[in-house]
mmCIF file of C-alpha atoms in Angstrom:
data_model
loop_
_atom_site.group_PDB
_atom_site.id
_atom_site.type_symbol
_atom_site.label_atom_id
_atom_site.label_comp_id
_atom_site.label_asym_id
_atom_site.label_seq_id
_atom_site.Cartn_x
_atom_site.Cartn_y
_atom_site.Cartn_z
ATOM 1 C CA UNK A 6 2.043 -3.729 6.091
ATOM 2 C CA UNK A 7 -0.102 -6.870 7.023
ATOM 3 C CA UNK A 8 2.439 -8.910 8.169
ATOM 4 C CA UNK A 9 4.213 -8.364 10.487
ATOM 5 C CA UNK A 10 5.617 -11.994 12.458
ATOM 6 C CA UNK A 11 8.284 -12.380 9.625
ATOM 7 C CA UNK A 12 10.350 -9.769 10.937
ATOM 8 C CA UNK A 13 9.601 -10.648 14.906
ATOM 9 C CA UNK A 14 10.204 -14.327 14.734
ATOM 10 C CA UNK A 15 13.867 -13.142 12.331
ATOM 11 C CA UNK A 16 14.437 -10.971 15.908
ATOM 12 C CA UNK A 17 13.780 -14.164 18.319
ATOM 13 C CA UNK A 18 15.432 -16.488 16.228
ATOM 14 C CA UNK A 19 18.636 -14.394 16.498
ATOM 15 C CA UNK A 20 18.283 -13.097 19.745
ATOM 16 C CA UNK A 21 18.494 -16.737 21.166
ATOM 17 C CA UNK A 22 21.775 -17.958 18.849
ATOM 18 C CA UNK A 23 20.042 -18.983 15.363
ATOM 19 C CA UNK A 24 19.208 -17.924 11.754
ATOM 20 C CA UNK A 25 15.940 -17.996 10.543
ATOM 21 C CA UNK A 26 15.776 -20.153 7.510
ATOM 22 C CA UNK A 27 13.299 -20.223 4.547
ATOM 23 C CA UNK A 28 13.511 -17.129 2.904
ATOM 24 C CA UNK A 29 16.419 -16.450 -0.280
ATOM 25 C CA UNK A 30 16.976 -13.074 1.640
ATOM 26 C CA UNK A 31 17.269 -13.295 5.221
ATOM 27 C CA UNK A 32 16.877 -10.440 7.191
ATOM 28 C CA UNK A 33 18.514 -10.605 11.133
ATOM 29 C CA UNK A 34 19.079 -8.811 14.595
ATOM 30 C CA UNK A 35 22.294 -9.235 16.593
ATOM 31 C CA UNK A 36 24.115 -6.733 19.078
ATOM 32 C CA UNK A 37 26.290 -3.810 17.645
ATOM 33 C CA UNK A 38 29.432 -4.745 19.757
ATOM 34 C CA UNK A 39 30.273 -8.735 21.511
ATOM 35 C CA UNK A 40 31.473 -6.741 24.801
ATOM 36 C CA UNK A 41 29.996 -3.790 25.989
ATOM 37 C CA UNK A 42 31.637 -0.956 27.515
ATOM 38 C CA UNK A 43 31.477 0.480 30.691
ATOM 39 C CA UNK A 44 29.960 4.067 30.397
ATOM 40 C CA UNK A 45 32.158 7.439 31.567
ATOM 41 C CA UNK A 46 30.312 9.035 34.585
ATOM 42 C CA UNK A 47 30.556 12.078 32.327
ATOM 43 C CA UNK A 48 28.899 10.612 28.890
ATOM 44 C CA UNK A 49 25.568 9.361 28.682
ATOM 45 C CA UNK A 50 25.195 5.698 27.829
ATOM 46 C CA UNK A 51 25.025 4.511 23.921
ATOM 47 C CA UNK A 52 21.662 4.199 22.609
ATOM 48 C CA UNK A 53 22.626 0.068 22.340
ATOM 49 C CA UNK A 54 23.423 -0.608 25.984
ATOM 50 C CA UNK A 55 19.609 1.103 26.626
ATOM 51 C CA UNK A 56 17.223 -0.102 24.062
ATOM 52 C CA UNK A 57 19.398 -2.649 22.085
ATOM 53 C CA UNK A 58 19.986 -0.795 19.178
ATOM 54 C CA UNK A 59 19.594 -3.667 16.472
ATOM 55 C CA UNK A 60 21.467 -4.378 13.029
ATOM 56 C CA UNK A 61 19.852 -5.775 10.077
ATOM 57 C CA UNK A 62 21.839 -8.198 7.924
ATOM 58 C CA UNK A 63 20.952 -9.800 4.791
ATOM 59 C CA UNK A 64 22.876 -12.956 4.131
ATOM 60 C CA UNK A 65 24.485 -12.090 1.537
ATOM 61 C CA UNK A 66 25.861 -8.580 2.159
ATOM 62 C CA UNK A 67 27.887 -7.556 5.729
ATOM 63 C CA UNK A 68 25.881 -6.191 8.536
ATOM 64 C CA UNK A 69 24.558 -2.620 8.048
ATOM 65 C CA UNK A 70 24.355 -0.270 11.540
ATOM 66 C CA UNK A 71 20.454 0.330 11.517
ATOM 67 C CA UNK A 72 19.637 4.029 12.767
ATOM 68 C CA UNK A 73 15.855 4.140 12.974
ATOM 69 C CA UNK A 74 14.977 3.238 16.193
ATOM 70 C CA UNK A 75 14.315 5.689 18.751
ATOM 71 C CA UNK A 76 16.440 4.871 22.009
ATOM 72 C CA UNK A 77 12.981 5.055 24.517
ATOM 73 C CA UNK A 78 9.697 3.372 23.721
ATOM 74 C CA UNK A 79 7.996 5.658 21.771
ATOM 75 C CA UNK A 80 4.368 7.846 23.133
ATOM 76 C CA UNK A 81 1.376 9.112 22.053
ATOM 77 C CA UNK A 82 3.559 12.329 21.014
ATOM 78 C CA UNK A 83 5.016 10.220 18.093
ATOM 79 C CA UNK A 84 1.415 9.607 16.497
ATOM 80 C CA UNK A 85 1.121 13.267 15.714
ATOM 81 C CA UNK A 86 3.195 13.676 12.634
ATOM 82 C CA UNK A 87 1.442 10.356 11.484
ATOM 83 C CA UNK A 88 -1.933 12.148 12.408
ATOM 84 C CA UNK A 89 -1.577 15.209 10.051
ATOM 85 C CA UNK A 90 0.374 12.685 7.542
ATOM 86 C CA UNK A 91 -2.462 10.810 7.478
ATOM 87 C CA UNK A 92 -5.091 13.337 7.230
ATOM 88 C CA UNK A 93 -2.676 15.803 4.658
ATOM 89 C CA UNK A 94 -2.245 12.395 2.287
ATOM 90 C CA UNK A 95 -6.013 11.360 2.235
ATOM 91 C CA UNK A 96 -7.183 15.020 1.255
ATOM 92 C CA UNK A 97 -4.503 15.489 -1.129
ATOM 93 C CA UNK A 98 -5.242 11.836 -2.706
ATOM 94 C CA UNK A 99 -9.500 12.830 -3.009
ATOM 95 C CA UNK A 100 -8.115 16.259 -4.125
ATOM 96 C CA UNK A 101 -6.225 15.087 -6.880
ATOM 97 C CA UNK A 102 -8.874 12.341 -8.041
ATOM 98 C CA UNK A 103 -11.499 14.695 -8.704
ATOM 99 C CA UNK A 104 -9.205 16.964 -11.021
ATOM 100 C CA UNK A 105 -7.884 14.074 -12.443
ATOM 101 C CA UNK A 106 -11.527 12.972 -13.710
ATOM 102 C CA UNK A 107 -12.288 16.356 -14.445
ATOM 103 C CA UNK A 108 -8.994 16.542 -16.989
ATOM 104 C CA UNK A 109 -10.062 12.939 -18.101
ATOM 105 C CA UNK A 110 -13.484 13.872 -18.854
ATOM 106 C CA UNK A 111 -12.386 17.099 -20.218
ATOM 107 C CA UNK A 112 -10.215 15.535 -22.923
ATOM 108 C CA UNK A 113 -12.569 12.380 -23.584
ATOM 109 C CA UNK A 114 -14.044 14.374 -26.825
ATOM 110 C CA UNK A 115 -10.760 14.618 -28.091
ATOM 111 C CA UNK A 116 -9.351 11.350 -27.392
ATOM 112 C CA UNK A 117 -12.696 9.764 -29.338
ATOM 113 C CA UNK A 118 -11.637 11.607 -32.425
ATOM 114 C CA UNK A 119 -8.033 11.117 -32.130
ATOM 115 C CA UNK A 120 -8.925 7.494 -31.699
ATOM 116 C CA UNK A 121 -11.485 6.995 -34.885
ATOM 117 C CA UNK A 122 -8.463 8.843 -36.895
ATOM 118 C CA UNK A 123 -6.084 6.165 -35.589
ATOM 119 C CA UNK A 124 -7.878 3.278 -36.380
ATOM 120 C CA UNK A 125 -9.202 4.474 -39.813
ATOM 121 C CA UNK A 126 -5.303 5.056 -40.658
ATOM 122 C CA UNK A 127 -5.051 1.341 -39.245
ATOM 123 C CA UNK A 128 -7.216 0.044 -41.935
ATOM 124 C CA UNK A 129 -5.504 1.473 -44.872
ATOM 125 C CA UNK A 130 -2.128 0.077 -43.407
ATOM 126 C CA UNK A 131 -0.880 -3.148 -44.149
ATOM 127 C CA UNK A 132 -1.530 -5.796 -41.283
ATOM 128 C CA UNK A 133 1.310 -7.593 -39.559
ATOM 129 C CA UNK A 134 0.670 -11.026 -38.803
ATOM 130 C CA UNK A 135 2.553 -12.070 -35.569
ATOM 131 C CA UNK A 136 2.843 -8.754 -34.468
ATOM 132 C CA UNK A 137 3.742 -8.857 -30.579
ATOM 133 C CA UNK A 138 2.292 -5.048 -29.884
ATOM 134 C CA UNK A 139 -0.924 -5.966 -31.380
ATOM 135 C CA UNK A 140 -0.913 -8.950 -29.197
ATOM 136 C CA UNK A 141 -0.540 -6.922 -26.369
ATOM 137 C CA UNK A 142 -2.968 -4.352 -27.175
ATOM 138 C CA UNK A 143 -5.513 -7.686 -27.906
ATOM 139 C CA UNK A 144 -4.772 -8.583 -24.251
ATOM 140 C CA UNK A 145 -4.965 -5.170 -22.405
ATOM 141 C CA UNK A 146 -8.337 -4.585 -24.119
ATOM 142 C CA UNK A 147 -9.615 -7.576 -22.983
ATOM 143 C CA UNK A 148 -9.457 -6.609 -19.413
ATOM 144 C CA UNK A 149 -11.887 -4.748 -17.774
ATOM 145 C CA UNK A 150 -11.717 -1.274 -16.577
ATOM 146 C CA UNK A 151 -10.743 -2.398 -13.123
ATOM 147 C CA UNK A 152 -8.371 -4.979 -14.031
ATOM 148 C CA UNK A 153 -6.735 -2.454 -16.307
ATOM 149 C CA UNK A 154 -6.525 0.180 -13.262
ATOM 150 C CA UNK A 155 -4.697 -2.689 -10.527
ATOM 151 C CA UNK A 156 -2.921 -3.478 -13.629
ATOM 152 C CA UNK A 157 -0.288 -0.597 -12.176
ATOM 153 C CA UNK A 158 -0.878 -1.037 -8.568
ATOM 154 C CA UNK A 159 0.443 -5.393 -9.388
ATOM 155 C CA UNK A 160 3.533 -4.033 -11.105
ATOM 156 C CA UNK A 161 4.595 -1.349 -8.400
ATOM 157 C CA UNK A 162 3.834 -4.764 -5.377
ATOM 158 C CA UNK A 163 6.237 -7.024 -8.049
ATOM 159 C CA UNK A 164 8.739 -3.849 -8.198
ATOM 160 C CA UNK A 165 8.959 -3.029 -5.109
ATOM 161 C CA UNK A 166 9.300 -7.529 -4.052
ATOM 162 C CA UNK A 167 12.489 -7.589 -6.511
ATOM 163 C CA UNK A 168 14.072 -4.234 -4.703
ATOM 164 C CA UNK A 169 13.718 -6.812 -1.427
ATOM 165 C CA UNK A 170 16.042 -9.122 -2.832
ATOM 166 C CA UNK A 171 18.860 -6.753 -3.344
ATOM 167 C CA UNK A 172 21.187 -6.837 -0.564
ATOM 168 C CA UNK A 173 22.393 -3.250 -0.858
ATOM 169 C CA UNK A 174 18.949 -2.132 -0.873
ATOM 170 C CA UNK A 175 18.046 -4.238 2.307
ATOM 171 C CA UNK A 176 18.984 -1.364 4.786
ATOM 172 C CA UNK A 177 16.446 1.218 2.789
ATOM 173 C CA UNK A 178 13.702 -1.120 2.496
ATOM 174 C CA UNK A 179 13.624 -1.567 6.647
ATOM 175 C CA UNK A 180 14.048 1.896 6.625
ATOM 176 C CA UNK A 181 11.193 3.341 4.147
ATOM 177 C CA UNK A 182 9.142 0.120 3.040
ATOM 178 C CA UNK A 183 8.198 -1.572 6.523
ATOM 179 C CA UNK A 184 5.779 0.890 8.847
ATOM 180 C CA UNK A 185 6.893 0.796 12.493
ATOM 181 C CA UNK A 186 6.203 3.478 15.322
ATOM 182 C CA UNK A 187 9.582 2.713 16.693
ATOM 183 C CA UNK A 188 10.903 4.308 14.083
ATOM 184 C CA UNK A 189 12.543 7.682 13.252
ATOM 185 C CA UNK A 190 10.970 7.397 9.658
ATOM 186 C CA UNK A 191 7.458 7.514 10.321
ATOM 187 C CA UNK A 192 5.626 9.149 7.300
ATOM 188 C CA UNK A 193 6.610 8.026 4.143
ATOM 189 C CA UNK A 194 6.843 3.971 5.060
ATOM 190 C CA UNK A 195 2.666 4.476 5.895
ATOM 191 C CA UNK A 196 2.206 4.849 2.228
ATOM 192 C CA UNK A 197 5.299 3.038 1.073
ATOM 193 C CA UNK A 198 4.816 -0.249 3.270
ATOM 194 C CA UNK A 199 1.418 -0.433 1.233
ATOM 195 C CA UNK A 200 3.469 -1.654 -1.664
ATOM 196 C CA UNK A 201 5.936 -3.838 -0.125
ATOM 197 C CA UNK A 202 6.114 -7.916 0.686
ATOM 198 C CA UNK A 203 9.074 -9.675 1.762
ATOM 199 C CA UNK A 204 7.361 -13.231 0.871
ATOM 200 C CA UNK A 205 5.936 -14.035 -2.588
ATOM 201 C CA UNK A 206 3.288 -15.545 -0.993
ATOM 202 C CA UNK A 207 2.091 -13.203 1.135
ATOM 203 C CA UNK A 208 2.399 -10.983 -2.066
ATOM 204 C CA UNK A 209 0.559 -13.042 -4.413
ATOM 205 C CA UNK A 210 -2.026 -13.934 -2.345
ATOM 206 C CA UNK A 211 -2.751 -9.921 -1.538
ATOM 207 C CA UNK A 212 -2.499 -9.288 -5.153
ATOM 208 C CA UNK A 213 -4.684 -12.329 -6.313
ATOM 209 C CA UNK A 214 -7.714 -10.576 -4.098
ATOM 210 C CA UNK A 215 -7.116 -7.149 -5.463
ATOM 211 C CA UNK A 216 -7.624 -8.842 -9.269
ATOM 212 C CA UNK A 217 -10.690 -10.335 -7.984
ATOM 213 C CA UNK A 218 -12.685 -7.545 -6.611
ATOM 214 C CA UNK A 219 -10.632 -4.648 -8.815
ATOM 215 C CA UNK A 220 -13.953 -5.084 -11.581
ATOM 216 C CA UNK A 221 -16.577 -4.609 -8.590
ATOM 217 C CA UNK A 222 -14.720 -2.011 -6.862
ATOM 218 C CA UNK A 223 -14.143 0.204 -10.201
ATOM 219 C CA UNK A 224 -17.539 -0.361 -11.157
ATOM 220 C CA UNK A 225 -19.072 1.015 -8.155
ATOM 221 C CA UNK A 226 -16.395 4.202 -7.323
ATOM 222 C CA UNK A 227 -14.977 4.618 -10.387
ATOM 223 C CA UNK A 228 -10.708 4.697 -11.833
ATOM 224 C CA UNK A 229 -10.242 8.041 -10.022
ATOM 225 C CA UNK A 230 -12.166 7.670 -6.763
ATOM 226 C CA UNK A 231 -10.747 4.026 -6.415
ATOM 227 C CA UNK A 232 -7.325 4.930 -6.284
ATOM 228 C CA UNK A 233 -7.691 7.789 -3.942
ATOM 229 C CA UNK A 234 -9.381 4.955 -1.858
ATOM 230 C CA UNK A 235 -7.139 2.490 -1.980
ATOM 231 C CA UNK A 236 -3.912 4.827 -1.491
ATOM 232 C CA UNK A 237 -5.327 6.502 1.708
ATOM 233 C CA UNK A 238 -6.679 3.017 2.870
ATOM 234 C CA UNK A 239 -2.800 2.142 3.215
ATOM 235 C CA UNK A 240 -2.140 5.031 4.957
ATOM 236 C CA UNK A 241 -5.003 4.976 7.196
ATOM 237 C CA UNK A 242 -4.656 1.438 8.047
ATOM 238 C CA UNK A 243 -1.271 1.956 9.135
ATOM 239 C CA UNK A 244 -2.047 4.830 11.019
ATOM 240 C CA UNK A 245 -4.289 2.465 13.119
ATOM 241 C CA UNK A 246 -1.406 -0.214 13.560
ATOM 242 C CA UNK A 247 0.605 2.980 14.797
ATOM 243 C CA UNK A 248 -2.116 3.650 17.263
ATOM 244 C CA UNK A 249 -2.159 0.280 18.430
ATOM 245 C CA UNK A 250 1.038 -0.609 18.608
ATOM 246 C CA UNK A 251 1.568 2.689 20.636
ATOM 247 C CA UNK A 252 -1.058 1.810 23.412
ATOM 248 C CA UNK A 253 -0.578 -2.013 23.828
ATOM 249 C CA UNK A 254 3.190 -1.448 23.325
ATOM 250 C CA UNK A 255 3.555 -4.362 20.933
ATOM 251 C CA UNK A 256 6.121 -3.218 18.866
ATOM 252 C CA UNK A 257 7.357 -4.286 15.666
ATOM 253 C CA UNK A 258 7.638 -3.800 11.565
ATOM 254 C CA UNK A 259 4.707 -4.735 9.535
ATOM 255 C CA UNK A 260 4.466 -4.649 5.718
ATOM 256 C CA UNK A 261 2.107 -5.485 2.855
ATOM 257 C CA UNK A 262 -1.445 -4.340 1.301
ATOM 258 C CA UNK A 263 -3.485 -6.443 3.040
ATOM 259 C CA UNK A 264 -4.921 -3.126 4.922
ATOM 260 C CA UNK A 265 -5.747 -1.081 1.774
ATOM 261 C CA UNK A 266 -7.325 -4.237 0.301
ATOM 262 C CA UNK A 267 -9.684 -5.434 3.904
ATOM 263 C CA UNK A 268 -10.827 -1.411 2.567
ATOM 264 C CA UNK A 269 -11.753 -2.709 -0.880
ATOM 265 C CA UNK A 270 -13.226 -5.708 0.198
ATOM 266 C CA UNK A 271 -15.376 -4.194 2.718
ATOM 267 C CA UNK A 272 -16.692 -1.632 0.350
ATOM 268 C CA UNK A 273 -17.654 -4.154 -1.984
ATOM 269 C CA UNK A 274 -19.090 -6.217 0.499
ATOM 270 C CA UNK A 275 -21.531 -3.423 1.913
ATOM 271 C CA UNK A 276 -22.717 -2.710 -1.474
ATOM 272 C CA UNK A 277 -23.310 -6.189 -2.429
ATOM 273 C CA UNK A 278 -24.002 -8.635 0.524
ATOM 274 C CA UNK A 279 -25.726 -11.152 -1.131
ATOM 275 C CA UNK A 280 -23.162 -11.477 -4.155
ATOM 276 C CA UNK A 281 -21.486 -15.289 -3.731
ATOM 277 C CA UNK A 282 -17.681 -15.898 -2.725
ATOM 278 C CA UNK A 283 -15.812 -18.701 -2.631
ATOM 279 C CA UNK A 284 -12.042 -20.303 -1.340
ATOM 280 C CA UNK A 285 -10.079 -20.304 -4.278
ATOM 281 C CA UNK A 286 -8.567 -24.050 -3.012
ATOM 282 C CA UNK A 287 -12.335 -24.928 -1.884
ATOM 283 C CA UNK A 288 -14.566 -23.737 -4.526
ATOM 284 C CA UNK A 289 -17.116 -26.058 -3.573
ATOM 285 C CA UNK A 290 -18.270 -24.499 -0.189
ATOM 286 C CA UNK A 291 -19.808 -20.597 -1.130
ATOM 287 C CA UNK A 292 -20.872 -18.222 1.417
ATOM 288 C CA UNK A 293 -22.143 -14.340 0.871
ATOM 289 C CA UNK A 294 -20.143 -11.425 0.774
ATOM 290 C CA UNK A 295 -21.592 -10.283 3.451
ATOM 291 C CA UNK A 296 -21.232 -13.551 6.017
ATOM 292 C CA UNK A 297 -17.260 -13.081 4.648
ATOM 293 C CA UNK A 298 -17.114 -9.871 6.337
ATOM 294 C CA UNK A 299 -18.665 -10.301 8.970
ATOM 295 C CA UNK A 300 -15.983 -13.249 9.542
ATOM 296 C CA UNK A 301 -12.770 -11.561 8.354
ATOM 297 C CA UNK A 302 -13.744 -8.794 10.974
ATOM 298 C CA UNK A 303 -14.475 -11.315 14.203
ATOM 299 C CA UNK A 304 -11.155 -13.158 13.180
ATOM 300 C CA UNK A 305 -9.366 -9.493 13.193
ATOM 301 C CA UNK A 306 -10.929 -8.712 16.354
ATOM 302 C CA UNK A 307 -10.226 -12.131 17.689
ATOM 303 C CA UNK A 308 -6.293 -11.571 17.109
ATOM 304 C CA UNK A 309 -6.095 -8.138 18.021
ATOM 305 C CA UNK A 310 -7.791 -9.033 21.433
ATOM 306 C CA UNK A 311 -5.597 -12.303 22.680
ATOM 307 C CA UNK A 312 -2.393 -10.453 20.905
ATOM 308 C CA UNK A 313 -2.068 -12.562 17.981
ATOM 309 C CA UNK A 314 1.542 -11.999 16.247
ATOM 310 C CA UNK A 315 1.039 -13.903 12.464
ATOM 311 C CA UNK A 316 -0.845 -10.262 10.798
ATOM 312 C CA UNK A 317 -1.101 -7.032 11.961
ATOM 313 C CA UNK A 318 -4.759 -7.367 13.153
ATOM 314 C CA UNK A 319 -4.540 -3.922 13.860
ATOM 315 C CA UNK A 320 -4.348 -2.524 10.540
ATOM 316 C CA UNK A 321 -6.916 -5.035 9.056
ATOM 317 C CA UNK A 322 -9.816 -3.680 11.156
ATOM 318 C CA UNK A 323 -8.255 -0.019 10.362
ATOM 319 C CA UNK A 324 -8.826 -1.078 6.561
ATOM 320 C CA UNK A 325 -12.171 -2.604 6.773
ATOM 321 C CA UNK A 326 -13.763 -0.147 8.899
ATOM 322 C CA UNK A 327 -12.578 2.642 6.978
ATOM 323 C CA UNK A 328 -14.405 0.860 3.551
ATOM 324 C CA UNK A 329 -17.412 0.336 5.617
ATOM 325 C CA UNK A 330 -17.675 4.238 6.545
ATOM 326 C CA UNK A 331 -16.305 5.162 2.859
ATOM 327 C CA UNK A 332 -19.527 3.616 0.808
ATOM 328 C CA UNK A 333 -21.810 4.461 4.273
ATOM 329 C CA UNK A 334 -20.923 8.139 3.998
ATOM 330 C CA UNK A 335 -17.358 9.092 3.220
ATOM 331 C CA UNK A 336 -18.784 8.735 -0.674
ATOM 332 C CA UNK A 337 -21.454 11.399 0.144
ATOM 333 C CA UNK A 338 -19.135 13.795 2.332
ATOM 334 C CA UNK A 339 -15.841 13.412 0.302
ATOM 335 C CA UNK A 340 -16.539 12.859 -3.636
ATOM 336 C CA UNK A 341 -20.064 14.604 -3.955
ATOM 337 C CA UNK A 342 -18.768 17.887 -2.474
ATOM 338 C CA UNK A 343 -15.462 17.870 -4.922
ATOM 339 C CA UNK A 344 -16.992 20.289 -7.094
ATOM 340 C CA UNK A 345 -15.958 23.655 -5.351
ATOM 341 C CA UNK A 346 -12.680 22.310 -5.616
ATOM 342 C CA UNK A 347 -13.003 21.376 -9.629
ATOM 343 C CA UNK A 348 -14.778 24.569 -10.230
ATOM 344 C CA UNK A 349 -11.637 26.610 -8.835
ATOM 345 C CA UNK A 350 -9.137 24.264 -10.638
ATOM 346 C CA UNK A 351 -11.498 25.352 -13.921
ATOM 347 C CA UNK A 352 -10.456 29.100 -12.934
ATOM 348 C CA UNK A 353 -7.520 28.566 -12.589
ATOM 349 C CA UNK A 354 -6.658 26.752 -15.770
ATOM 350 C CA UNK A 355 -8.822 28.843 -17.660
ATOM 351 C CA UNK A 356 -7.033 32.279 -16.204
ATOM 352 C CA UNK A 357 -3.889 30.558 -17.120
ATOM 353 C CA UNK A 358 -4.404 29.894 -20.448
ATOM 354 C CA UNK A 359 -5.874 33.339 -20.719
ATOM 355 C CA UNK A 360 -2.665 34.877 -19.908
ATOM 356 C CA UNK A 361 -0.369 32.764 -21.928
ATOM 357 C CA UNK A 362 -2.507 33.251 -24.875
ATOM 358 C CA UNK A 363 -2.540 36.752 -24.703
ATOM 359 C CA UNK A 364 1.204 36.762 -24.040
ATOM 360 C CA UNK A 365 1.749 35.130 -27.122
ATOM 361 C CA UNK A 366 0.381 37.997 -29.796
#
């Protein structure tokens, strides 16, 4: 959702005669027609010939006619399906973190017996030598709780990076997996744009951060509460890009998690200022978590000011300011006040079994 220039500078490059080169995949712009008609007094004008209707091309497949873009710059009127999107998703996301934990919790007991069973049967078996599952099992229990929980979150990014380099599949990934208010499809690519990169750097360099903090940020919030943060960062953060792009009128397609992960890097920054960070290719010069911040947000600010084009400045501040306000007091007003919610999911589970046990004598 982060970066948005690769599909801008694709548009200009076009636009003036030329391809844009570096990428396996190349995504373009060019007019629907080489001549356009004159319009019938009696027929309104084609939505081309007033907002240049564009099509997107990969360079291996034949152009595909692109339908997503509304034929007027869109208003402050488009932002409200985003709005209750936005605000639906997030409640929905807490909502189903705390029963999830309570279910989790719930079954723990069991899970420790069915466990000790399992491994005393292990014992009496015979032990493979070589034995790849083992070997995999060795591995995943090496990992901490947080690396285990991005563990998912890594392979939906790689996924959703491979589905990018399918040209039959580039048409739906505009579509649903890059976030643009100019766009008829303005719901589902806030959450789905989250997950999506166009260029494996940009990908592993978002994912690479999310490995790195994943152990403090599970630590502090927990499996549950972390993923309801990180999915409605995305969402959030993108509603902020909308925003912005709707006001300044800079339109354009943005993808990537870079927004739901400025969330989890604020919130682990605000918790632990003084904790020590370093450049991964200058590991040599440290500085605090809290100086990083405090950096990453001027920078933001910075390009979201003079109209910088390479990230979606936008949707970084969205991100970090919504991490700052989660561990500041979204924490206390969200997840501390789940339990009338858990307490009527109890009910209702509990009525539920009631009745099909007693429809079963």
């Amino acid at each position: 959702m982060a970066w948005s220039c690769w599909a801008r500078l694709c548009s200009r490059e076009v636009l003036s005669g030329r391809r844009c080169r570096g990428h396996r995949f190349t995504l373009y712009t060019q007019q629907r027609n080489g001549f356009k008609r004159v319009p019938q007094k009696t027929e309104p004008r084609k939505p081309d010939q007033e907002s240049g209707s564009k099509t997107y091309k990969s360079s291996l497949s034949p152009p595909v006619q692109e339908t997503i873009f509304y034929t007027s710059s869109p208003s402050l009127k488009h932002l409200v399906k985003p709005f209750f999107f936005t605000i639906g998703f997030t409640g929905c996301a807490f909502g189903s973190a705390a029963i999830w934990q309570y279910e989790y919790l719930k079954s723990r007991v069991q899970n420790y017996f069915d466990e000790a069973r399992a491994d005393w049967m292990d014992k009496l078996r015979p032990q493979k030598n070589g034995d790849f599952r083992k070997q995999v099992n060795k591995w995943w229990n090496s990992l901490s709780e947080g690396q285990r929980t991005v563990t998912g979150i890594i392979a939906a990014n790689v996924f959703v990076f491979c589905l990018w380099r399918i040209p039959s599949m580039q048409r739906t990934m505009i579509t649903y997996f890059t976030s643009n208010p100019a766009s008829r499809v303005l719901c589902s690519p806030m959450l789905l744009s989250t997950f999506s990169h166009f260029s494996l750097f940009h990908m592993a360099a978002n994912m690479y951060v999310l490995w790195s903090f994943s152990s403090s940020i599970v630590s502090l919030l927990g499996r549950e509460q972390f993923i309801a943060l990180y999915l409605s960062a995305g969402v959030i953060s993108t509603f902020v890009s909308y925003v912005t792009k709707v006001t300044t009128g800079r339109f354009g397609p943005s993808l990537g998690a870079s927004g739901a992960i400025m969330t989890v890097l604020a919130a682990v920054c605000m918790k632990m200022p003084e904790a020590k960070l370093a450049i991964i290719l200058l590991p040599m010069f440290t500085f605090t978590a809290g100086n990083a911040l405090k950096a990453i947000i001027a920078m933001d600010t910075a390009g979201l000011v003079l109209g910088w084009k390479f990230f979606d400045h936008a949707a970084h501040l969205g991100g970090a300011i919504f991490g700052i306000w989660y561990v500041t007091y979204g924490h206390e007003l969200i997840w501390k006040n789940r339990e009338p919610l858990v307490k009527a999911w109890h009910e209702m589970r509990s009525k539920s079994r009631g009745k099909g046990g007693g429809g079963s004598h």
